[in-house]
Amino acid sequence: MKSKFTLPLAFILSLPLTTQAINPIIQTNFTTDPAPMVHNDTLYVYTGHDEDGADFFWMQEWRVYSTTDMVNWTDHGSPLAIEDFEWADDRAWAPQCIERDGKFYFYVPLHSKLTGAMAIGVAVGDSPVGPFKDAIGRPLVDGSWDYIDPTVFIDDDGQAYLYWGNPEIYYVKLNKDMTSFDGDVHKVEQSVDGFGAPGPKERVKDAKYKDNYTEGPWFYKRNGNYYLLYAAGGVPEHIAYSMSDTPVGPWKYMGEIMPLCDTGSFTNHCGVADYKGKSYFFYHTGKLSGGGGFARSVAVEEFKYNKDGTIPTIMPTDEGPAPVGVLNPYRRVEAETMAWSKGVRVEQNSKTGVYVSDIHNGDYIRVGNVDFGKKGPKSFVADIASALRGGTIEVRLDKEDGELIASLNVPGTGGWEDWKSIETSVVAKATGIHDVYFVFKGRKGPKLFNFDYWQFK
Ligand code: FUB
């Protein structure tokens, strides 16, 4: 029997042949504590950055990534770091950024030089990717190990709220300037009904509670319901949530969202966003190669709210969400826009911005859902630089060893930042939608070249 849902054959044939992993969404750095923000037609995610080889959360900077298709992520580098806050000396922990009246307010926890404890600061910028600067030259709150993990939300009536805390929960109303308080800081009373357990000081040792709030709150409103999602259960952490009819409670404990999973990270930290008609849950794991409790990586899953607004159980996957758009290869595409990569890293400087570095023989970049259209390209251009002997970029379709459509010989250019645009012919027909692999070849051992951007013509 013919189903009325049959897809046109031409569409099916144009789809990529394989479903590839996109989680963790960033492979070029360890990333933590994701805070998504939708602005215009782009979804940004603000993250912490676990340093390579760290034995604690010795985090130095925050990073920003963006997508328009939920498959390819562009690295915008680090627009904010500890040194941008004169009063801070350590621990660039879980951030969140929000837009108000054309300005972007970036709330961050830091270790304070003033008190020797944790504090929360706010930076401001004119664009979602910065640059940002300390908005007030001092912390918003300072002096307690509780003062971490700020989450910010502006209600429909224009009132902004900042929640934060570990293991207590605090909130304050923000003035319209987003950098000062309207009234006092309130401590949220935790109870079994509200959060699965009484507050940390009232908990009875060895008592079995339903759950307990730990850290990493994520506060928002959707269809009239207020949500507070958080890391729960102490370490190792799972993600649970509470709901309320008002922005300031009383809260009702609703259960677990992401149960304890064997992801290699004893913390978890979530953020939620609606984008292009779908809902997404961001979290972190230790699943990147070389990852672990202090080497975490951001991942994302699509989910659907239940009819009553409650949130279903969400499990970590390698595949992540389906694409919600295609990538146009006939405009300049930054090399640091990718669905997956092996071996490469990124660097940034004030002249070039972010570019792909540490390219060695056998490394590759996969760009997902590239739409070549009906005619297909004639040539491929890449902007590259090499202080050594260069190498080759093999452009392949759908697999690391898929059909070779172009092969670009990269010469030495005289320096790692002496950029040159090199063009080569496309030697096979490429039409429709494909994953594109840039497979890097050259002498075994040394770095081959740096890669800034590319374009098909
Ligand atoms: O990333 C440092 C800390 O680990 C965050 O502030 C917590 O939420 C936990 O993820």
Short mmCIF file of N, CA, C and O in Angstrom, two decimals, residues 338-420:
data_model
loop_
_atom_site.label_atom_id
_atom_site.label_comp_id
_atom_site.label_asym_id
_atom_site.label_seq_id
_atom_site.Cartn_x
_atom_site.Cartn_y
_atom_site.Cartn_z
N MET A 338 32.35 23.50 11.34
CA MET A 338 32.49 22.05 11.09
C MET A 338 31.47 21.25 11.90
O MET A 338 31.00 21.69 12.96
N ALA A 339 31.13 20.07 11.37
CA ALA A 339 30.27 19.14 12.10
C ALA A 339 31.12 18.19 12.94
O ALA A 339 30.69 17.70 13.97
N TRP A 340 32.33 17.93 12.47
CA TRP A 340 33.22 17.02 13.20
C TRP A 340 34.64 17.23 12.69
O TRP A 340 34.83 17.66 11.53
N SER A 341 35.62 16.94 13.51
CA SER A 341 37.00 17.01 13.04
C SER A 341 37.83 15.98 13.78
O SER A 341 37.47 15.54 14.88
N LYS A 342 38.92 15.60 13.16
CA LYS A 342 39.86 14.69 13.82
C LYS A 342 41.25 15.32 13.79
O LYS A 342 41.74 15.69 12.71
N GLY A 343 41.83 15.49 14.96
CA GLY A 343 43.24 15.88 15.05
C GLY A 343 43.51 17.37 15.07
O GLY A 343 44.48 17.80 15.67
N VAL A 344 42.66 18.18 14.44
CA VAL A 344 43.00 19.59 14.29
C VAL A 344 42.62 20.41 15.53
O VAL A 344 41.81 19.96 16.34
N ARG A 345 43.20 21.58 15.68
CA ARG A 345 42.87 22.52 16.76
C ARG A 345 42.54 23.87 16.13
O ARG A 345 42.56 24.00 14.90
N VAL A 346 42.24 24.87 16.95
CA VAL A 346 42.03 26.23 16.44
C VAL A 346 42.94 27.20 17.17
O VAL A 346 43.34 26.94 18.31
N GLU A 347 43.27 28.28 16.47
CA GLU A 347 43.97 29.40 17.10
C GLU A 347 43.26 30.66 16.70
O GLU A 347 42.44 30.65 15.77
N GLN A 348 43.56 31.77 17.36
CA GLN A 348 42.96 33.03 16.96
C GLN A 348 43.96 34.15 17.15
O GLN A 348 44.81 34.08 18.04
N ASN A 349 43.87 35.16 16.28
CA ASN A 349 44.62 36.39 16.51
C ASN A 349 43.77 37.57 16.04
O ASN A 349 42.72 37.36 15.42
N SER A 350 44.23 38.79 16.34
CA SER A 350 43.36 39.93 16.09
C SER A 350 43.20 40.20 14.58
O SER A 350 42.21 40.78 14.17
N LYS A 351 44.16 39.77 13.75
CA LYS A 351 44.07 40.05 12.31
C LYS A 351 43.18 39.03 11.58
O LYS A 351 42.28 39.39 10.83
N THR A 352 43.43 37.75 11.82
CA THR A 352 42.74 36.69 11.07
C THR A 352 41.47 36.24 11.78
O THR A 352 40.56 35.70 11.15
N GLY A 353 41.38 36.43 13.07
CA GLY A 353 40.28 35.84 13.83
C GLY A 353 40.63 34.40 14.13
O GLY A 353 41.79 34.06 14.34
N VAL A 354 39.62 33.53 14.10
CA VAL A 354 39.85 32.11 14.41
C VAL A 354 40.20 31.37 13.12
O VAL A 354 39.63 31.65 12.07
N TYR A 355 41.16 30.46 13.19
CA TYR A 355 41.50 29.62 12.04
C TYR A 355 41.87 28.23 12.54
O TYR A 355 42.14 28.03 13.73
N VAL A 356 41.89 27.27 11.61
CA VAL A 356 42.21 25.88 11.98
C VAL A 356 43.73 25.69 11.92
O VAL A 356 44.37 26.10 10.95
N SER A 357 44.27 25.08 12.97
CA SER A 357 45.72 24.89 13.06
C SER A 357 46.01 23.43 13.43
O SER A 357 45.09 22.61 13.51
N ASP A 358 47.29 23.14 13.65
CA ASP A 358 47.71 21.79 14.07
C ASP A 358 47.28 20.71 13.11
O ASP A 358 46.88 19.62 13.53
N ILE A 359 47.30 21.03 11.83
CA ILE A 359 46.88 20.06 10.81
C ILE A 359 48.05 19.12 10.52
O ILE A 359 49.15 19.57 10.18
N HIS A 360 47.81 17.84 10.69
CA HIS A 360 48.83 16.82 10.42
C HIS A 360 48.29 15.83 9.40
O HIS A 360 47.08 15.75 9.18
N ASN A 361 49.20 15.04 8.84
CA ASN A 361 48.82 14.00 7.88
C ASN A 361 47.75 13.08 8.50
O ASN A 361 47.94 12.57 9.61
N GLY A 362 46.64 12.90 7.79
CA GLY A 362 45.59 11.99 8.26
C GLY A 362 44.48 12.67 9.04
O GLY A 362 43.45 12.05 9.30
N ASP A 363 44.65 13.93 9.43
CA ASP A 363 43.56 14.65 10.11
C ASP A 363 42.46 14.97 9.09
O ASP A 363 42.71 14.99 7.89
N TYR A 364 41.27 15.26 9.61
CA TYR A 364 40.22 15.69 8.67
C TYR A 364 39.20 16.59 9.37
O TYR A 364 39.11 16.62 10.60
N ILE A 365 38.45 17.30 8.53
CA ILE A 365 37.29 18.08 8.97
C ILE A 365 36.09 17.59 8.18
O ILE A 365 36.19 17.41 6.96
N ARG A 366 34.97 17.36 8.86
CA ARG A 366 33.71 17.03 8.15
C ARG A 366 32.76 18.23 8.27
O ARG A 366 32.52 18.72 9.37
N VAL A 367 32.24 18.68 7.13
CA VAL A 367 31.23 19.73 7.11
C VAL A 367 29.94 19.06 6.69
O VAL A 367 29.90 18.38 5.65
N GLY A 368 28.88 19.21 7.46
CA GLY A 368 27.66 18.44 7.24
C GLY A 368 26.66 19.17 6.36
O GLY A 368 26.61 20.40 6.31
N ASN A 369 25.83 18.38 5.65
CA ASN A 369 24.66 18.90 4.93
C ASN A 369 24.99 20.06 3.98
O ASN A 369 24.33 21.09 4.01
N VAL A 370 26.00 19.84 3.16
CA VAL A 370 26.43 20.87 2.21
C VAL A 370 25.59 20.72 0.94
O VAL A 370 25.52 19.64 0.36
N ASP A 371 24.94 21.81 0.54
CA ASP A 371 24.02 21.74 -0.60
C ASP A 371 24.69 22.30 -1.86
O ASP A 371 24.79 23.51 -2.04
N PHE A 372 25.12 21.40 -2.76
CA PHE A 372 25.80 21.81 -3.99
C PHE A 372 24.81 22.24 -5.08
O PHE A 372 25.22 22.71 -6.13
N GLY A 373 23.52 22.02 -4.86
CA GLY A 373 22.53 22.40 -5.86
C GLY A 373 22.53 21.45 -7.04
O GLY A 373 23.10 20.36 -6.98
N LYS A 374 21.87 21.89 -8.13
CA LYS A 374 21.68 20.98 -9.29
C LYS A 374 22.88 20.95 -10.22
O LYS A 374 23.14 19.97 -10.90
N LYS A 375 23.62 22.09 -10.30
CA LYS A 375 24.70 22.18 -11.28
C LYS A 375 26.04 21.67 -10.76
O LYS A 375 26.81 21.07 -11.50
N GLY A 376 26.32 21.94 -9.52
CA GLY A 376 27.61 21.51 -8.96
C GLY A 376 28.71 22.51 -9.24
O GLY A 376 28.60 23.32 -10.18
N PRO A 377 29.79 22.46 -8.45
CA PRO A 377 30.87 23.45 -8.57
C PRO A 377 31.90 23.10 -9.63
O PRO A 377 32.05 21.94 -10.01
N LYS A 378 32.65 24.13 -10.09
CA LYS A 378 33.74 23.92 -11.06
C LYS A 378 35.10 24.00 -10.37
O LYS A 378 36.06 23.39 -10.81
N SER A 379 35.16 24.82 -9.30
CA SER A 379 36.46 24.93 -8.65
C SER A 379 36.31 25.10 -7.13
O SER A 379 35.21 25.39 -6.64
N PHE A 380 37.43 24.89 -6.44
CA PHE A 380 37.47 24.96 -4.98
C PHE A 380 38.64 25.87 -4.59
O PHE A 380 39.74 25.74 -5.12
N VAL A 381 38.37 26.81 -3.69
CA VAL A 381 39.40 27.75 -3.23
C VAL A 381 39.56 27.60 -1.72
O VAL A 381 38.57 27.48 -1.00
N ALA A 382 40.81 27.62 -1.25
CA ALA A 382 41.04 27.60 0.20
C ALA A 382 42.10 28.63 0.56
O ALA A 382 43.04 28.86 -0.22
N ASP A 383 41.92 29.29 1.70
CA ASP A 383 42.91 30.25 2.19
C ASP A 383 43.77 29.54 3.23
O ASP A 383 43.27 29.09 4.26
N ILE A 384 45.05 29.43 2.94
CA ILE A 384 45.94 28.60 3.76
C ILE A 384 47.26 29.34 4.04
O ILE A 384 47.59 30.32 3.36
N ALA A 385 48.01 28.86 5.01
CA ALA A 385 49.33 29.42 5.31
C ALA A 385 50.21 28.30 5.85
O ALA A 385 49.72 27.43 6.59
N SER A 386 51.49 28.30 5.46
CA SER A 386 52.40 27.28 6.00
C SER A 386 53.82 27.81 6.07
O SER A 386 54.36 28.31 5.09
N ALA A 387 54.41 27.70 7.25
CA ALA A 387 55.83 28.09 7.40
C ALA A 387 56.73 26.96 6.94
O ALA A 387 57.94 27.16 6.79
N LEU A 388 56.16 25.77 6.73
CA LEU A 388 56.97 24.62 6.31
C LEU A 388 56.66 24.28 4.85
O LEU A 388 56.69 25.16 4.00
N ARG A 389 56.35 23.02 4.58
CA ARG A 389 56.25 22.60 3.18
C ARG A 389 54.82 22.41 2.70
O ARG A 389 54.59 21.89 1.63
N GLY A 390 53.82 22.77 3.54
CA GLY A 390 52.43 22.60 3.11
C GLY A 390 52.03 21.15 3.04
O GLY A 390 52.52 20.30 3.81
N GLY A 391 51.14 20.82 2.11
CA GLY A 391 50.62 19.45 1.98
C GLY A 391 49.49 19.48 0.97
O GLY A 391 49.53 20.26 0.01
N THR A 392 48.47 18.67 1.21
CA THR A 392 47.35 18.58 0.26
C THR A 392 46.03 18.57 1.03
O THR A 392 45.95 17.97 2.10
N ILE A 393 45.01 19.24 0.47
CA ILE A 393 43.65 19.07 0.99
C ILE A 393 42.89 18.22 -0.02
O ILE A 393 42.68 18.63 -1.16
N GLU A 394 42.53 17.00 0.38
CA GLU A 394 41.66 16.18 -0.47
C GLU A 394 40.21 16.49 -0.09
O GLU A 394 39.85 16.41 1.09
N VAL A 395 39.40 16.81 -1.08
CA VAL A 395 37.99 17.11 -0.80
C VAL A 395 37.18 15.90 -1.23
O VAL A 395 37.19 15.51 -2.41
N ARG A 396 36.54 15.27 -0.27
CA ARG A 396 35.83 14.00 -0.53
C ARG A 396 34.38 14.11 -0.09
O ARG A 396 34.05 14.90 0.80
N LEU A 397 33.52 13.29 -0.67
CA LEU A 397 32.09 13.32 -0.36
C LEU A 397 31.68 12.20 0.58
O LEU A 397 32.02 11.03 0.35
N ASP A 398 30.98 12.56 1.64
CA ASP A 398 30.22 11.65 2.51
C ASP A 398 31.02 10.72 3.42
O ASP A 398 30.49 10.20 4.39
N LYS A 399 32.27 10.45 3.07
CA LYS A 399 33.09 9.58 3.93
C LYS A 399 34.53 10.07 3.86
O LYS A 399 34.93 10.70 2.88
N GLU A 400 35.31 9.69 4.87
CA GLU A 400 36.72 10.07 4.89
C GLU A 400 37.43 9.55 3.64
O GLU A 400 38.34 10.19 3.12
N ASP A 401 37.00 8.37 3.16
CA ASP A 401 37.60 7.83 1.93
C ASP A 401 36.58 7.83 0.79
O ASP A 401 36.63 7.01 -0.11
N GLY A 402 35.60 8.79 0.87
CA GLY A 402 34.57 8.88 -0.16
C GLY A 402 35.12 9.45 -1.46
O GLY A 402 36.33 9.70 -1.60
N GLU A 403 34.21 9.68 -2.42
CA GLU A 403 34.63 10.12 -3.76
C GLU A 403 35.44 11.41 -3.69
O GLU A 403 35.03 12.38 -3.03
N LEU A 404 36.58 11.40 -4.39
CA LEU A 404 37.47 12.57 -4.40
C LEU A 404 36.96 13.55 -5.45
O LEU A 404 36.90 13.22 -6.63
N ILE A 405 36.58 14.77 -5.01
CA ILE A 405 36.08 15.72 -6.02
C ILE A 405 37.10 16.84 -6.29
O ILE A 405 36.99 17.54 -7.29
N ALA A 406 38.07 17.00 -5.41
CA ALA A 406 39.12 18.01 -5.67
C ALA A 406 40.32 17.68 -4.81
O ALA A 406 40.20 17.07 -3.75
N SER A 407 41.49 18.10 -5.30
CA SER A 407 42.71 17.87 -4.54
C SER A 407 43.55 19.14 -4.66
O SER A 407 43.96 19.52 -5.76
N LEU A 408 43.72 19.84 -3.55
CA LEU A 408 44.37 21.15 -3.57
C LEU A 408 45.79 21.02 -3.01
O LEU A 408 45.97 20.62 -1.86
N ASN A 409 46.77 21.36 -3.84
CA ASN A 409 48.16 21.33 -3.36
C ASN A 409 48.46 22.62 -2.61
O ASN A 409 48.35 23.71 -3.17
N VAL A 410 48.83 22.48 -1.34
CA VAL A 410 49.11 23.64 -0.50
C VAL A 410 50.62 23.84 -0.44
O VAL A 410 51.34 22.97 0.04
N PRO A 411 51.13 24.99 -0.93
CA PRO A 411 52.57 25.22 -0.89
C PRO A 411 52.99 25.82 0.46
O PRO A 411 52.13 26.26 1.23
N GLY A 412 54.27 25.86 0.74
CA GLY A 412 54.76 26.69 1.83
C GLY A 412 54.50 28.14 1.46
O GLY A 412 54.64 28.52 0.29
N THR A 413 54.07 28.98 2.41
CA THR A 413 53.78 30.38 2.07
C THR A 413 54.75 31.32 2.77
O THR A 413 54.63 32.53 2.66
N GLY A 414 55.67 30.76 3.57
CA GLY A 414 56.67 31.60 4.23
C GLY A 414 56.36 31.89 5.68
O GLY A 414 57.18 32.48 6.38
N GLY A 415 55.20 31.50 6.17
CA GLY A 415 54.88 31.75 7.58
C GLY A 415 53.54 31.15 7.94
O GLY A 415 52.68 30.97 7.06
N TRP A 416 53.34 30.86 9.22
CA TRP A 416 52.07 30.24 9.66
C TRP A 416 50.90 31.21 9.55
O TRP A 416 49.76 30.81 9.64
N GLU A 417 51.22 32.52 9.39
CA GLU A 417 50.13 33.48 9.21
C GLU A 417 50.31 34.28 7.92
O GLU A 417 49.79 35.39 7.79
N ASP A 418 51.08 33.74 6.97
CA ASP A 418 51.20 34.35 5.64
C ASP A 418 50.18 33.66 4.73
O ASP A 418 50.45 32.63 4.11
N TRP A 419 49.00 34.25 4.68
CA TRP A 419 47.85 33.57 4.06
C TRP A 419 47.87 33.72 2.54
O TRP A 419 48.23 34.78 2.01
N LYS A 420 47.45 32.70 1.84
CA LYS A 420 47.37 32.70 0.39
C LYS A 420 46.10 31.96 -0.04
O LYS A 420 45.80 30.91 0.53
#
